Tab-separated table of N, CA and C in Angstrom:
chain	number	residue	atom	x	y	z
A	1	MET	N	19.418	-10.072	-11.765
A	1	MET	CA	18.897	-9.385	-11.190
A	1	MET	C	19.921	-8.180	-10.562
A	2	ASN	N	21.510	-8.145	-10.825
A	2	ASN	CA	22.348	-7.344	-10.465
A	2	ASN	C	22.295	-5.561	-11.729
A	3	THR	N	21.832	-6.844	-12.596
A	3	THR	CA	21.110	-5.325	-13.744
A	3	THR	C	20.065	-4.529	-13.288
A	4	GLY	N	18.927	-4.989	-12.631
A	4	GLY	CA	18.182	-4.441	-12.580
A	4	GLY	C	18.331	-3.848	-10.895
A	5	LEU	N	19.015	-4.077	-10.576
A	5	LEU	CA	19.326	-3.128	-9.257
A	5	LEU	C	20.564	-2.035	-9.578
A	6	ASP	N	21.102	-1.753	-10.591
A	6	ASP	CA	22.266	-0.502	-11.349
A	6	ASP	C	20.859	0.145	-12.260
A	7	LEU	N	20.176	-0.267	-12.814
A	7	LEU	CA	19.723	0.542	-13.321
A	7	LEU	C	19.205	1.401	-12.248
A	8	HIS	N	18.091	0.933	-10.921
A	8	HIS	CA	17.329	1.597	-9.917
A	8	HIS	C	18.784	2.518	-8.974
A	9	SER	N	19.643	2.060	-9.109
A	9	SER	CA	20.961	2.901	-7.887
A	9	SER	C	20.667	4.125	-8.569
A	10	PRO	N	21.263	4.745	-10.048
A	10	PRO	CA	21.996	5.983	-10.482
A	10	PRO	C	20.460	6.468	-9.849
A	11	PRO	N	19.183	6.895	-10.179
A	11	PRO	CA	17.881	7.386	-10.210
A	11	PRO	C	17.988	7.880	-8.589
A	12	LEU	N	17.783	6.698	-7.381
A	12	LEU	CA	18.260	7.379	-6.405
A	12	LEU	C	18.921	7.636	-5.437
A	13	VAL	N	20.471	7.589	-6.643
A	13	VAL	CA	21.345	8.751	-5.817
A	13	VAL	C	21.780	10.323	-6.564
A	14	TYR	N	21.288	10.190	-7.699
A	14	TYR	CA	20.757	11.500	-7.924
A	14	TYR	C	19.488	12.357	-6.877
A	15	LEU	N	18.459	11.806	-6.587
A	15	LEU	CA	16.997	11.803	-5.987
A	15	LEU	C	17.731	12.185	-4.407
A	16	ASP	N	19.167	11.823	-4.313
A	16	ASP	CA	19.760	12.059	-2.807
A	16	ASP	C	20.342	13.370	-2.809
A	17	LEU	N	20.851	13.387	-4.080
A	17	LEU	CA	21.197	14.966	-4.410
A	17	LEU	C	21.319	15.900	-4.572
A	18	VAL	N	19.799	15.758	-4.905
A	18	VAL	CA	18.435	16.971	-4.511
A	18	VAL	C	17.755	17.083	-3.741
A	19	VAL	N	18.203	15.911	-2.837
A	19	VAL	CA	17.420	16.485	-1.930
A	19	VAL	C	18.674	17.137	-0.670
A	20	VAL	N	19.615	16.148	-0.776
A	20	VAL	CA	20.925	17.771	-0.066
A	20	VAL	C	21.403	19.127	-0.164
A	21	VAL	N	20.918	19.089	-1.834
A	21	VAL	CA	21.431	20.314	-1.738
A	21	VAL	C	19.740	21.162	-1.422
A	22	VAL	N	19.012	20.695	-1.409
A	22	VAL	CA	17.392	21.146	-1.735
A	22	VAL	C	18.062	21.457	-0.005
A	23	VAL	N	18.259	20.542	0.485
A	23	VAL	CA	17.747	20.532	2.513
A	23	VAL	C	19.075	22.026	2.726
A	24	VAL	N	20.377	22.026	2.104
A	24	VAL	CA	21.517	23.105	2.280
A	24	VAL	C	20.533	24.140	2.044
A	25	VAL	N	19.707	24.671	0.683
A	25	VAL	CA	18.644	26.317	0.709
A	25	VAL	C	18.205	26.504	2.145
A	26	VAL	N	17.804	25.264	2.076
A	26	VAL	CA	16.490	25.051	3.197
A	26	VAL	C	17.055	25.961	4.936
A	27	VAL	N	18.222	25.140	4.800
A	27	VAL	CA	18.900	25.651	5.799
A	27	VAL	C	19.217	26.560	5.832
A	28	VAL	N	19.948	27.431	5.006
A	28	VAL	CA	20.964	28.852	4.789
A	28	VAL	C	19.861	29.436	4.601
A	29	VAL	N	18.789	29.729	3.911
A	29	VAL	CA	17.286	30.646	3.846
A	29	VAL	C	16.501	30.133	5.677
A	30	LEU	N	16.278	29.449	5.735
A	30	LEU	CA	15.403	29.264	7.073
A	30	LEU	C	16.535	29.269	8.547
A	31	SER	N	17.181	30.041	8.958
A	31	SER	CA	18.275	29.879	9.855
A	31	SER	C	17.546	29.573	10.988
A	32	SER	N	16.479	29.732	11.349
A	32	SER	CA	15.532	29.855	12.682
A	32	SER	C	15.414	28.324	13.207
A	33	THR	N	14.638	28.275	14.403
A	33	THR	CA	14.751	26.759	15.198
A	33	THR	C	13.740	26.044	14.432
A	34	VAL	N	12.298	27.146	14.237
A	34	VAL	CA	11.249	26.233	13.471
A	34	VAL	C	11.516	25.522	11.561
A	35	GLY	N	12.593	26.488	11.647
A	35	GLY	CA	12.792	25.807	9.998
A	35	GLY	C	13.501	24.508	10.073
A	36	LEU	N	14.084	25.052	11.564
A	36	LEU	CA	15.449	23.484	11.438
A	36	LEU	C	14.136	22.153	11.525
A	37	VAL	N	13.546	22.969	12.673
A	37	VAL	CA	12.417	21.275	12.916
A	37	VAL	C	12.063	21.501	11.414
A	38	VAL	N	11.928	21.559	11.334
A	38	VAL	CA	10.606	22.027	9.807
A	38	VAL	C	11.639	20.721	8.466
A	39	VAL	N	12.567	21.138	8.364
A	39	VAL	CA	14.249	20.739	7.464
A	39	VAL	C	14.550	18.491	7.630
A	40	VAL	N	14.280	18.649	9.521
A	40	VAL	CA	14.488	18.080	9.810
A	40	VAL	C	12.861	16.669	9.593
A	41	VAL	N	12.805	17.307	9.773
A	41	VAL	CA	10.665	17.048	9.535
A	41	VAL	C	10.915	16.347	8.246
A	42	VAL	N	11.525	17.201	7.406
A	42	VAL	CA	11.141	16.540	5.466
A	42	VAL	C	13.059	15.971	5.456
A	43	VAL	N	13.872	15.517	5.908
A	43	VAL	CA	14.555	15.308	5.383
A	43	VAL	C	14.308	13.273	6.336
A	44	VAL	N	14.356	13.464	7.571
A	44	VAL	CA	13.380	12.360	7.707
A	44	VAL	C	12.216	11.492	6.669
A	45	LEU	N	11.354	11.978	6.070
A	45	LEU	CA	10.240	11.940	4.865
A	45	LEU	C	10.809	11.285	4.689
A	46	VAL	N	11.678	11.972	3.987
A	46	VAL	CA	12.737	11.713	2.686
A	46	VAL	C	12.849	10.282	2.156
A	47	VAL	N	13.397	10.483	3.685
A	47	VAL	CA	15.078	8.925	4.142
A	47	VAL	C	13.415	7.407	4.130
A	48	VAL	N	13.052	7.608	4.811
A	48	VAL	CA	11.953	6.887	5.081
A	48	VAL	C	11.200	6.074	3.668
A	49	VAL	N	10.741	7.608	2.585
A	49	VAL	CA	10.325	7.010	1.521
A	49	VAL	C	11.764	6.568	0.788
A	50	VAL	N	12.240	6.937	0.525
A	50	VAL	CA	13.529	6.335	-0.482
A	50	VAL	C	13.850	4.596	-0.193
A	51	ALA	N	13.745	4.446	1.716
A	51	ALA	CA	14.103	3.320	2.122
A	51	ALA	C	13.072	1.766	1.758
A	52	ALA	N	11.752	2.800	1.275
A	52	ALA	CA	10.062	1.959	0.917
A	52	ALA	C	10.527	1.737	-0.371
A	53	ALA	N	10.827	2.436	-0.998
A	53	ALA	CA	10.830	2.331	-2.649
A	53	ALA	C	11.981	1.385	-2.780
A	54	ALA	N	13.538	1.387	-2.405
A	54	ALA	CA	14.240	0.475	-2.382
A	54	ALA	C	13.327	-0.983	-1.881
A	55	VAL	N	13.057	-0.779	-0.241
A	55	VAL	CA	12.688	-2.813	-0.210
A	55	VAL	C	11.510	-2.719	-1.105
A	56	VAL	N	10.352	-2.496	-1.713
A	56	VAL	CA	9.283	-2.555	-2.619
A	56	VAL	C	9.495	-2.630	-4.155
A	57	VAL	N	11.640	-2.396	-4.022
A	57	VAL	CA	12.282	-2.976	-5.269
A	57	VAL	C	12.524	-4.112	-5.348
A	58	VAL	N	13.079	-4.606	-3.903
A	58	VAL	CA	13.536	-5.668	-3.644
A	58	VAL	C	12.228	-6.353	-3.631
A	59	VAL	N	11.562	-6.054	-2.988
A	59	VAL	CA	10.717	-7.324	-2.792
A	59	VAL	C	9.809	-7.904	-4.414
A	60	VAL	N	9.985	-6.814	-5.161
A	60	VAL	CA	9.404	-7.273	-6.526
A	60	VAL	C	9.705	-7.653	-6.570
A	61	VAL	N	11.639	-7.184	-7.343
A	61	VAL	CA	13.087	-8.748	-8.127
A	61	VAL	C	12.055	-10.007	-7.218
A	62	VAL	N	12.070	-10.669	-6.192
A	62	VAL	CA	12.401	-11.779	-4.951
A	62	VAL	C	10.750	-12.219	-6.011
A	63	VAL	N	9.444	-11.706	-5.434
A	63	VAL	CA	8.741	-12.417	-6.665
A	63	VAL	C	8.329	-13.449	-7.437
A	64	VAL	N	9.234	-12.171	-8.450
A	64	VAL	CA	9.235	-12.646	-10.104
A	64	VAL	C	10.198	-13.579	-10.312
A	65	VAL	N	11.585	-13.433	-8.958
A	65	VAL	CA	12.054	-14.725	-9.434
A	65	VAL	C	11.224	-15.669	-9.228
A	66	VAL	N	10.619	-16.408	-7.657
A	66	VAL	CA	10.140	-16.867	-7.374
A	66	VAL	C	8.837	-17.593	-8.096
A	67	VAL	N	8.267	-16.684	-8.884
A	67	VAL	CA	7.590	-16.927	-10.063
A	67	VAL	C	7.948	-17.359	-10.733
A	68	VAL	N	8.983	-16.817	-11.122
A	68	VAL	CA	9.742	-17.690	-12.682
A	68	VAL	C	10.099	-19.080	-12.345
A	69	VAL	N	10.853	-19.090	-11.095
A	69	VAL	CA	11.471	-20.454	-10.748
A	69	VAL	C	10.461	-21.636	-10.685
A	70	VAL	N	9.144	-21.232	-9.878
A	70	VAL	CA	7.598	-21.681	-10.348
A	70	VAL	C	6.950	-22.570	-11.445
A	71	VAL	N	6.788	-21.233	-12.488
A	71	VAL	CA	6.372	-21.500	-13.722
A	71	VAL	C	7.395	-22.801	-14.454
A	72	VAL	N	8.936	-22.500	-14.229
A	72	VAL	CA	10.146	-23.371	-15.058
A	72	VAL	C	9.516	-25.098	-14.304
A	73	VAL	N	9.426	-24.716	-13.083
A	73	VAL	CA	9.071	-26.242	-11.793
A	73	VAL	C	8.127	-27.187	-13.300
A	74	VAL	N	6.870	-26.191	-12.794
A	74	VAL	CA	6.058	-26.498	-13.120
A	74	VAL	C	6.039	-26.700	-14.136
A	75	VAL	N	6.582	-26.112	-15.621
A	75	VAL	CA	6.525	-26.426	-16.911
A	75	VAL	C	7.281	-28.008	-17.367
A	76	VAL	N	8.679	-28.066	-16.077
A	76	VAL	CA	9.522	-29.106	-16.530
A	76	VAL	C	8.602	-30.703	-16.451
A	77	VAL	N	8.054	-30.639	-14.915
A	77	VAL	CA	7.273	-30.970	-14.324
A	77	VAL	C	6.520	-32.425	-15.117
A	78	VAL	N	5.423	-31.286	-15.932
A	78	VAL	CA	4.533	-31.850	-16.529
A	78	VAL	C	4.846	-32.334	-17.548
């Protein structure tokens, strides 16, 4: 389980770094109020999407583990 999460963590870290760089560039280019509002909205959306992706990964891992346990129990009992 830890190995799977370790494999998923680096891409998310790189994605966060890319997002930070993009946000900094956008803020520098668009220093107006409208630009800042747009940047904030985009950042919030990206954070929500990344969080949702992380939740999906955790749910999938849990479901796979549960299915494997059930199959093993059924095989052992039968």
